[in-house]
Short mmCIF file of C-alpha atoms and ligand atoms in Angstrom, two decimals:
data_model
loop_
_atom_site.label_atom_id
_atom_site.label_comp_id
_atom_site.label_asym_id
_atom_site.label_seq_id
_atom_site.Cartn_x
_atom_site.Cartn_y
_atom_site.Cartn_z
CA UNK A 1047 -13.81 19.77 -4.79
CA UNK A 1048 -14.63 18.99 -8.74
CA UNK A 1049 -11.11 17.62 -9.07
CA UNK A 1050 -11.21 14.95 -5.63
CA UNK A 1051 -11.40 10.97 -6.19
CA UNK A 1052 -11.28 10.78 -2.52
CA UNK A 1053 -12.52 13.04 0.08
CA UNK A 1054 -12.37 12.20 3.82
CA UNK A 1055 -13.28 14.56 7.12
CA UNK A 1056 -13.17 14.12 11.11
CA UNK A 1057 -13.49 10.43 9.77
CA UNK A 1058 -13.30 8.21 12.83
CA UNK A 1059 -13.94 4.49 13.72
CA UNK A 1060 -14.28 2.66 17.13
CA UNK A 1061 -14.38 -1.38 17.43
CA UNK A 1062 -15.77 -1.39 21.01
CA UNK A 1063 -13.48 0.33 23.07
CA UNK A 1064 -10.74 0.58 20.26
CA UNK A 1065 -10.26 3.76 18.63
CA UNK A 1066 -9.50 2.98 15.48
CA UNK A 1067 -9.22 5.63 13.49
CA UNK A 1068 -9.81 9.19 15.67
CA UNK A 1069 -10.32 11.87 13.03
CA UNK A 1070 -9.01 11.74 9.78
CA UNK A 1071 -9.05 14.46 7.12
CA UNK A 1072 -7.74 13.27 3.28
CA UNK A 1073 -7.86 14.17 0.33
CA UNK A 1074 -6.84 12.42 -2.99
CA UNK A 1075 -7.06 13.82 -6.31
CA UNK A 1076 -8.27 12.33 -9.27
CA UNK A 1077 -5.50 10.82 -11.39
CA UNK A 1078 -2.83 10.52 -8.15
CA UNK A 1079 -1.21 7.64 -6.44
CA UNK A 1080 -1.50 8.37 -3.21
CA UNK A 1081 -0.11 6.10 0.07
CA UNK A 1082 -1.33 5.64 3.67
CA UNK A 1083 1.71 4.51 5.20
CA UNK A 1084 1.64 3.67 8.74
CA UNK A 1085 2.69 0.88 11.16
CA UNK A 1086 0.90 -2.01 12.43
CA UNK A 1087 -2.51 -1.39 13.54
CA UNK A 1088 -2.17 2.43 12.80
CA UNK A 1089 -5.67 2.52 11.09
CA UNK A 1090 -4.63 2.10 7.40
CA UNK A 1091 -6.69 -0.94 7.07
CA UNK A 1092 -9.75 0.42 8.66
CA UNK A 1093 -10.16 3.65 6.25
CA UNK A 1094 -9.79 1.99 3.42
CA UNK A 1095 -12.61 -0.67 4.34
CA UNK A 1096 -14.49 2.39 4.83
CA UNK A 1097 -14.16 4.19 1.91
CA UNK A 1098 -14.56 0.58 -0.02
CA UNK A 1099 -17.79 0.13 1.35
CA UNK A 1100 -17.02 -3.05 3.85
CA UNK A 1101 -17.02 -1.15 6.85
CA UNK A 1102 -19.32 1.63 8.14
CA UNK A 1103 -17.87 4.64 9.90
CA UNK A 1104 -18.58 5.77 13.54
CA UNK A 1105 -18.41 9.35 12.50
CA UNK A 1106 -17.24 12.16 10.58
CA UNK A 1107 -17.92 12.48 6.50
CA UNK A 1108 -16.45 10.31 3.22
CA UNK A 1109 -16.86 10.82 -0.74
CA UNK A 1110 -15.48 8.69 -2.90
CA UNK A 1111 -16.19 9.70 -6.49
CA UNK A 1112 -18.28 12.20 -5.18
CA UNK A 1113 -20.37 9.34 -3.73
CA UNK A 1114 -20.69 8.34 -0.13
CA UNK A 1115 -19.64 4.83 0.01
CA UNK A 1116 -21.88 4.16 3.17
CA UNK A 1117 -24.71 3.62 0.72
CA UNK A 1118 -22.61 0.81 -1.29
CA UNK A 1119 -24.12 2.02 -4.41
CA UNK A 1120 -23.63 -0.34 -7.32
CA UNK A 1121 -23.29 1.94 -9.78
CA UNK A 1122 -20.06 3.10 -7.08
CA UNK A 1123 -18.88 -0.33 -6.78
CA UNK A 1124 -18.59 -0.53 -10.82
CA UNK A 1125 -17.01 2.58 -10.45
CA UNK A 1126 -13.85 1.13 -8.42
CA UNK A 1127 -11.65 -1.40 -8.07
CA UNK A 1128 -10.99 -3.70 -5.17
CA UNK A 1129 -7.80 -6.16 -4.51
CA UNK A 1130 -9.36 -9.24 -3.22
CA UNK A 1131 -7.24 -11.93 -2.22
CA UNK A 1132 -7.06 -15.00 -4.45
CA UNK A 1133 -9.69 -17.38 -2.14
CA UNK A 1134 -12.71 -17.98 -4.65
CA UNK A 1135 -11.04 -18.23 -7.69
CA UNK A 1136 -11.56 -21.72 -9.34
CA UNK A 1137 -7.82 -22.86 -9.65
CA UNK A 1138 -8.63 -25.00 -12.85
CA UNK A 1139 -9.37 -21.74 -14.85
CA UNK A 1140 -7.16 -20.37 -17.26
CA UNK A 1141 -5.68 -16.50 -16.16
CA UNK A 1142 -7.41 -15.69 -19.27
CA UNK A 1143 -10.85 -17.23 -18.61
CA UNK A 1144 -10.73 -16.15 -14.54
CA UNK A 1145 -10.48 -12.38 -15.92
CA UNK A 1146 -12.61 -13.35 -18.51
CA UNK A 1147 -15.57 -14.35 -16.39
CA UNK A 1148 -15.09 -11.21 -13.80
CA UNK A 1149 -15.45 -8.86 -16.74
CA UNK A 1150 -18.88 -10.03 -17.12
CA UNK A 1151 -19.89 -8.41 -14.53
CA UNK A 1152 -19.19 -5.03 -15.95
CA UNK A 1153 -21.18 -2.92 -18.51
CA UNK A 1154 -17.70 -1.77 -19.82
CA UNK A 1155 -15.10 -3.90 -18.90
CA UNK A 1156 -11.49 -3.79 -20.40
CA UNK A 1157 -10.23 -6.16 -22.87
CA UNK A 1158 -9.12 -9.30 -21.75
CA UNK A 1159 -5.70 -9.20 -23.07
CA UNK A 1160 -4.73 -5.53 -22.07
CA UNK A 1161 -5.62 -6.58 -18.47
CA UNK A 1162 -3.33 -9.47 -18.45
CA UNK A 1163 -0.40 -7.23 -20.32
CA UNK A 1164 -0.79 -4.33 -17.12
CA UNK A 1165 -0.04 -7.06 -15.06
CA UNK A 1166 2.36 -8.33 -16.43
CA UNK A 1167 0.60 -12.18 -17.01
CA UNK A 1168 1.03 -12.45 -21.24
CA UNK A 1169 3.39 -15.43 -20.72
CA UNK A 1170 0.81 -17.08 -18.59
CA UNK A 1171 -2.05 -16.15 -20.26
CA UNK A 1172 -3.63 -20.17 -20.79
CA UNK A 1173 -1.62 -21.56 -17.10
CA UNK A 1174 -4.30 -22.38 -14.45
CA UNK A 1175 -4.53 -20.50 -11.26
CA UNK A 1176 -3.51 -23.91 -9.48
CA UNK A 1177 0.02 -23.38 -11.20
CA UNK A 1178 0.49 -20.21 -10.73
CA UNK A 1179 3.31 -18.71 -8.05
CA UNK A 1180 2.35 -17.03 -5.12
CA UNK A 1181 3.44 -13.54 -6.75
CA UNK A 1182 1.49 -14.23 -10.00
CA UNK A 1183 -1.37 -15.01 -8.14
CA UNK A 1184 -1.87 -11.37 -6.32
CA UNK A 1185 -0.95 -10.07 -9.84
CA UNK A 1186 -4.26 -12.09 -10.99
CA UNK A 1187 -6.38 -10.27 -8.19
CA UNK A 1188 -4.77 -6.96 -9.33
CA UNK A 1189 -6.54 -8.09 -12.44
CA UNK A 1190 -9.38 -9.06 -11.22
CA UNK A 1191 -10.06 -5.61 -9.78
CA UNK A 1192 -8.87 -4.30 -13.08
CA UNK A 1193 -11.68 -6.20 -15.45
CA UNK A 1194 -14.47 -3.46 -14.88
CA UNK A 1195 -11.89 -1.19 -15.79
CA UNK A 1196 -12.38 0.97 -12.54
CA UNK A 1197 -11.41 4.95 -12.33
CA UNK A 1198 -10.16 4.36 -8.50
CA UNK A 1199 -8.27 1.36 -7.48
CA UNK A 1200 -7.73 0.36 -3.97
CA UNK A 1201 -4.80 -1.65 -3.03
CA UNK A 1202 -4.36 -2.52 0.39
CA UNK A 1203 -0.17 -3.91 0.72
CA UNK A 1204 0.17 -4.67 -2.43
CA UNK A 1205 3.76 -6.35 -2.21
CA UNK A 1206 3.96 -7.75 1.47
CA UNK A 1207 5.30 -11.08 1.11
CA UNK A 1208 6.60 -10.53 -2.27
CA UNK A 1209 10.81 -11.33 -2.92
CA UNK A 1210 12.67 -8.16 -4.84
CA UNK A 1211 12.16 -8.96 -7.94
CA UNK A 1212 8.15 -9.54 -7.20
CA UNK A 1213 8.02 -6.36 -5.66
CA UNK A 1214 9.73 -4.52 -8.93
CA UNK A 1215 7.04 -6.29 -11.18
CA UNK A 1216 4.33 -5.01 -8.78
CA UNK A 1217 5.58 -1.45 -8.93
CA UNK A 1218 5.87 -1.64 -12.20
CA UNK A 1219 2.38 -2.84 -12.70
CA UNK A 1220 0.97 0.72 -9.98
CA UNK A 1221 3.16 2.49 -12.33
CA UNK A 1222 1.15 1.44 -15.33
CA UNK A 1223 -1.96 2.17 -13.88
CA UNK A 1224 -1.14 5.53 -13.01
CA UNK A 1225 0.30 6.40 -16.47
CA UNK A 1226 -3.37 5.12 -17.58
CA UNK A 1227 -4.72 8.29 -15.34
CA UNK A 1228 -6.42 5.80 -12.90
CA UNK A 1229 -6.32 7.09 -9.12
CA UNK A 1230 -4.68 4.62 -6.90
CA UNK A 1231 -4.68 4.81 -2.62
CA UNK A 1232 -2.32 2.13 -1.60
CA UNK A 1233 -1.42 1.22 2.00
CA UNK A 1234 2.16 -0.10 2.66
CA UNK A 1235 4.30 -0.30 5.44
CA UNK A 1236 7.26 -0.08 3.15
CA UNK A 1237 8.95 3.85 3.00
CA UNK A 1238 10.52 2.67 -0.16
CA UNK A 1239 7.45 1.45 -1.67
CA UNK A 1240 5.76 4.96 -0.76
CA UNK A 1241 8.85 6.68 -1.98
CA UNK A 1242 8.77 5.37 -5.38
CA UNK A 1243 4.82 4.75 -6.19
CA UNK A 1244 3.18 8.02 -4.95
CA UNK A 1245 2.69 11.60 -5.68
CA UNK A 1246 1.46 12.07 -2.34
CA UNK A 1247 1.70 9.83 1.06
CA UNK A 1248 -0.06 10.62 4.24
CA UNK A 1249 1.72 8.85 7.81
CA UNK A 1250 -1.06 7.53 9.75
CA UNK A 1251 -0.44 6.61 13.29
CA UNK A 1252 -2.59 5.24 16.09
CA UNK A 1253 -5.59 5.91 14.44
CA UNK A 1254 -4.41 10.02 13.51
CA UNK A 1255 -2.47 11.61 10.56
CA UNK A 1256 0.96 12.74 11.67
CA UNK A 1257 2.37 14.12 8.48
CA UNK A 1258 1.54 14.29 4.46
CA UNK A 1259 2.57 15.99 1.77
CA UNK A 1260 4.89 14.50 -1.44
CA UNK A 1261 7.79 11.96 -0.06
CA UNK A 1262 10.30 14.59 -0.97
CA UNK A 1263 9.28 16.66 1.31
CA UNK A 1264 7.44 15.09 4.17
CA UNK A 1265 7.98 16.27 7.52
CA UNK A 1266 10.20 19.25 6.41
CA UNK A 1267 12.69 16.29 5.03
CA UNK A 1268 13.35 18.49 1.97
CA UNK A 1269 14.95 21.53 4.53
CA UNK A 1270 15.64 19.23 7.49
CA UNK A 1271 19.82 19.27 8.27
CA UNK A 1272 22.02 17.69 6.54
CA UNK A 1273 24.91 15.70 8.83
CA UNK A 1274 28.42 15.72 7.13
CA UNK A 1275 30.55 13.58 9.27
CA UNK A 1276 34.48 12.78 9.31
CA UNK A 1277 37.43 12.23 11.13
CA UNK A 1278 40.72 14.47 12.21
CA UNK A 1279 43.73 12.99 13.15
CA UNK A 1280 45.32 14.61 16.46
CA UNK A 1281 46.87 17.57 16.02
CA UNK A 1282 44.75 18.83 12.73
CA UNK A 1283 43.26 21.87 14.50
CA UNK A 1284 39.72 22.87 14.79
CA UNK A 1285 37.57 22.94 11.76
CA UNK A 1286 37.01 26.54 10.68
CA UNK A 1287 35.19 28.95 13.31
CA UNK A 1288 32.35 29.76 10.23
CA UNK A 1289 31.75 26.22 10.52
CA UNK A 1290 31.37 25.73 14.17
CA UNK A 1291 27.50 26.03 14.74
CA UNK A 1292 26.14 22.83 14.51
CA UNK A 1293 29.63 21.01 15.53
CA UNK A 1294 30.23 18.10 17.59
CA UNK A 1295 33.35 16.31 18.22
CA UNK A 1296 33.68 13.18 20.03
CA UNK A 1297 37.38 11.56 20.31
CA UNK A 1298 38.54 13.04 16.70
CA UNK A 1299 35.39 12.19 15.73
CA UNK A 1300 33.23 15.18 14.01
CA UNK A 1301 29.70 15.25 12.88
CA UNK A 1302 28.44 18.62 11.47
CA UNK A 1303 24.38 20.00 10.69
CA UNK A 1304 24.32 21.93 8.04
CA UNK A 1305 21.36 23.27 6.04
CA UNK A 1306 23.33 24.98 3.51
CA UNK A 1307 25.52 21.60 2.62
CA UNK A 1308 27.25 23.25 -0.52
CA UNK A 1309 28.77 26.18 1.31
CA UNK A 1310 29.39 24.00 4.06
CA UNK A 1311 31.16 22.05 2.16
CA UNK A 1312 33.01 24.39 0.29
CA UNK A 1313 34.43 25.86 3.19
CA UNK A 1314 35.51 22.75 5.00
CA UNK A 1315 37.07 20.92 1.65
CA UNK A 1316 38.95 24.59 1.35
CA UNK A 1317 40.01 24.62 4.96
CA UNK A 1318 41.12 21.04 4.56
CA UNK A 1319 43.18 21.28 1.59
CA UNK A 1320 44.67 24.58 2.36
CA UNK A 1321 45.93 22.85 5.43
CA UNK A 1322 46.54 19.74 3.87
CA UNK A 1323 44.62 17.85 6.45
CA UNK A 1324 42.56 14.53 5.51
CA UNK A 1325 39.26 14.42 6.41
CA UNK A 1326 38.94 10.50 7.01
CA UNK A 1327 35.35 8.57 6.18
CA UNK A 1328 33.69 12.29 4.86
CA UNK A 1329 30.54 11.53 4.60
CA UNK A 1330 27.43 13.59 3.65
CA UNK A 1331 23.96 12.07 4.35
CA UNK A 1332 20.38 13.60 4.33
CA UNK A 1333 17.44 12.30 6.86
CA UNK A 1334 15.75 9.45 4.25
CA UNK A 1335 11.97 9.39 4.11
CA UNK A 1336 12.27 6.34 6.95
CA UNK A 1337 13.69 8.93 9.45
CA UNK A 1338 11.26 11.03 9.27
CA UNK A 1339 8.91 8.17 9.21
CA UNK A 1340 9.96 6.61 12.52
CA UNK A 1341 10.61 10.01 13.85
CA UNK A 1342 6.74 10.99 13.50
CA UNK A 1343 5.63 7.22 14.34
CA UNK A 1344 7.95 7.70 17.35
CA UNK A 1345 10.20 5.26 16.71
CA UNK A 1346 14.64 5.72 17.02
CA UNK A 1347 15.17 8.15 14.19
CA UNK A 1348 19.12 8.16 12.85
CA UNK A 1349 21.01 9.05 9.77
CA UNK A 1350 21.64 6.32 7.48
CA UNK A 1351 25.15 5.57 6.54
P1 ATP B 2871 -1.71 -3.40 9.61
O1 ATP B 2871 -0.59 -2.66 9.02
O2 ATP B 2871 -1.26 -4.29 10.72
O3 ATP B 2871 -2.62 -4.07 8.63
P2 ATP B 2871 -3.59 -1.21 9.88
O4 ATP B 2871 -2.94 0.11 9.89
O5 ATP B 2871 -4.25 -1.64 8.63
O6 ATP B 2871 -2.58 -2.31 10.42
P3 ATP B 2871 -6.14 -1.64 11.12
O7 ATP B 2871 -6.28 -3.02 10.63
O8 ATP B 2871 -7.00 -0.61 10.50
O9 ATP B 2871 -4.64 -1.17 11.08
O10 ATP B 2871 -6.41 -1.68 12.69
C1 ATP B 2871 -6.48 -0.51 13.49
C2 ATP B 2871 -6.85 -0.89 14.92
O11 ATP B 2871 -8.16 -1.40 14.96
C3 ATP B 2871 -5.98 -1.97 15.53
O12 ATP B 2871 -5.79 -1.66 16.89
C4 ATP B 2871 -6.80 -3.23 15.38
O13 ATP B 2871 -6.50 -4.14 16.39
C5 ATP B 2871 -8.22 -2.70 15.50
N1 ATP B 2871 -9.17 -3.50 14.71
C6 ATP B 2871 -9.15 -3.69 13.37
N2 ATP B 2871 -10.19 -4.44 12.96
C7 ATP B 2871 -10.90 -4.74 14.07
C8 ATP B 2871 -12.09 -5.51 14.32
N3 ATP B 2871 -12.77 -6.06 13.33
N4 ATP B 2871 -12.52 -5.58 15.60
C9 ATP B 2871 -11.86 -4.98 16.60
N5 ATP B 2871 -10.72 -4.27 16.44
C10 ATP B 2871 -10.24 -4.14 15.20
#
């Protein structure tokens, strides 16, 4: 495929007796964010390792910029760009001269200050590592694997640990990249995260791929019911017979699955005002992206709300 960053088959990889990662097919395209999102220990870890170069594979067949990253290639490794974590940076260099001295390692690195401005370090541009916050500081290795200006760009959880705000400016920085065509393949364990960075997210669990496809739509969430839920006084009546599929009513209490919510709607508002019954707490929710998540991870699914 003439248009894949990433291309991954029957990939597997034991650690002794662990099955790490038991057969995984993926492909990302150049130019797309794409997420492995996955619970602890589901294998996310492990393939990217692999497909970085740090870890060889038990089996099965990998491509990464057509390359196969078993042969760690340095004409690969210039090719891509790694989130290290901060450990080996001098802390009395500037954020300007730490970028600075990684871009020497690259025939065609990116300029100094446009690496600081993606992520979002102008203000401290001349502060010393040693000074920086926590959140700055994985901003700095986000530069760091930016310096060689790489086409692919690994990021393994970017934003675990980070407060709300910190998270925001880390988005903002994967959004950035992406509008600079670069191909991203993040891990997270954060639905929102996945929900809001990438074009496509695969759900790995124990080690296999239980669902991907755009976070719209994954796992059917796009044409999965949606539950409308309210309460009728006594003495109201039933709700319409057209509505009655999908009904259940506990104590006064009813909760309805519809995948046709506007009609469904339509004819219970109708029924209700013709009637001039109240339908107490209405309330209309669709299964969010961590439903379907813990659903397919096999964790308690439930509506939100
Ligand atoms: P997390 O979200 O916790 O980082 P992950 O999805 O990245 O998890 P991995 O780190 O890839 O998961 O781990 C997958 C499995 O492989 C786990 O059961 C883990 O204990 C095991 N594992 C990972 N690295 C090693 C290792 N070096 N030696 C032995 N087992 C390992």
């Amino acid at each position: 495929m003439a248009d894949a960053a990433i291309e991954v088959r029957a990939l597997r990889k034991s650690y002794g007796d662990v099955e790490a990662v038991k057969g995984i097919d993926l492909t990302v395209r150049v130019g797309e964010v794409f997420a492995l999102l996955g619970p602890n220990g589901a294998g996310k870890t492990t393939t990217v390792e692999i497909l970085e170069g740090f870890r060889d594979r038990s089996g099965g067949e990998a491509r990464v910029l057509g390359q196969d990253p078993a042969t760690r290639d340095r004409r690969l490794r210039a090719r891509i760009g790694i989130v290290l974590q901060s450990t080996g940076i001098d802390p009395y260099l500037t954020v300007a001269e730490t970028i600075d001295l990684f871009r020497s390692y690259y025939a065609t690195p990116r300029p100094v200050d446009e690496v600081i401005e993606l992520v979002g370090l102008t203000e401290k541009r001349d502060t010393r590592v040693l000074k920086l916050s926590g959140g700055q500081q994985r901003r700095l290795d986000v530069g760091i694997a930016l310096a060689g200006d790489p086409e692919l760009l690994f990021l393994d959880e970017p934003t675990t640990g980070f407060d709300p705000s910190a998270r925001r400016n880390a988005w903002g920085v994967v959004k950035n990249l992406a509008e600079l065509g670069k191909t991203i393949l993040l891990t997270t364990h954060y639905m929102d995260e996945a929900q809001v960075l990438a074009d496509r997210v695969a759900v790995i669990s124990a080690g296999v791929i239980v669902a991907e496809g755009d976070p719209a739509s994954l796992g059917g969430r796009d044409t999965a019911a949606t539950l409308v839920r309210f309460r009728l006084p006594p003495g109201q009546g039933d709700v319409p017979p057209s509505l009655a599929e999908g009904v259940s009513t506990d104590d006064g209490r009813v909760e309805l699955r519809t995948t046709d919510p506007t009609r469904t709607l339509y004819e219970l508002t109708r029924w209700a005002v013709e009637r001039g019954v109240v339908l107490e707490g209405l309330d209309v929710t669709r299964p969010t992206l961590e439903d379907v998540y813990l659903e397919l991870t096999g964790g308690e699914a439930g509506h939100e709300g």
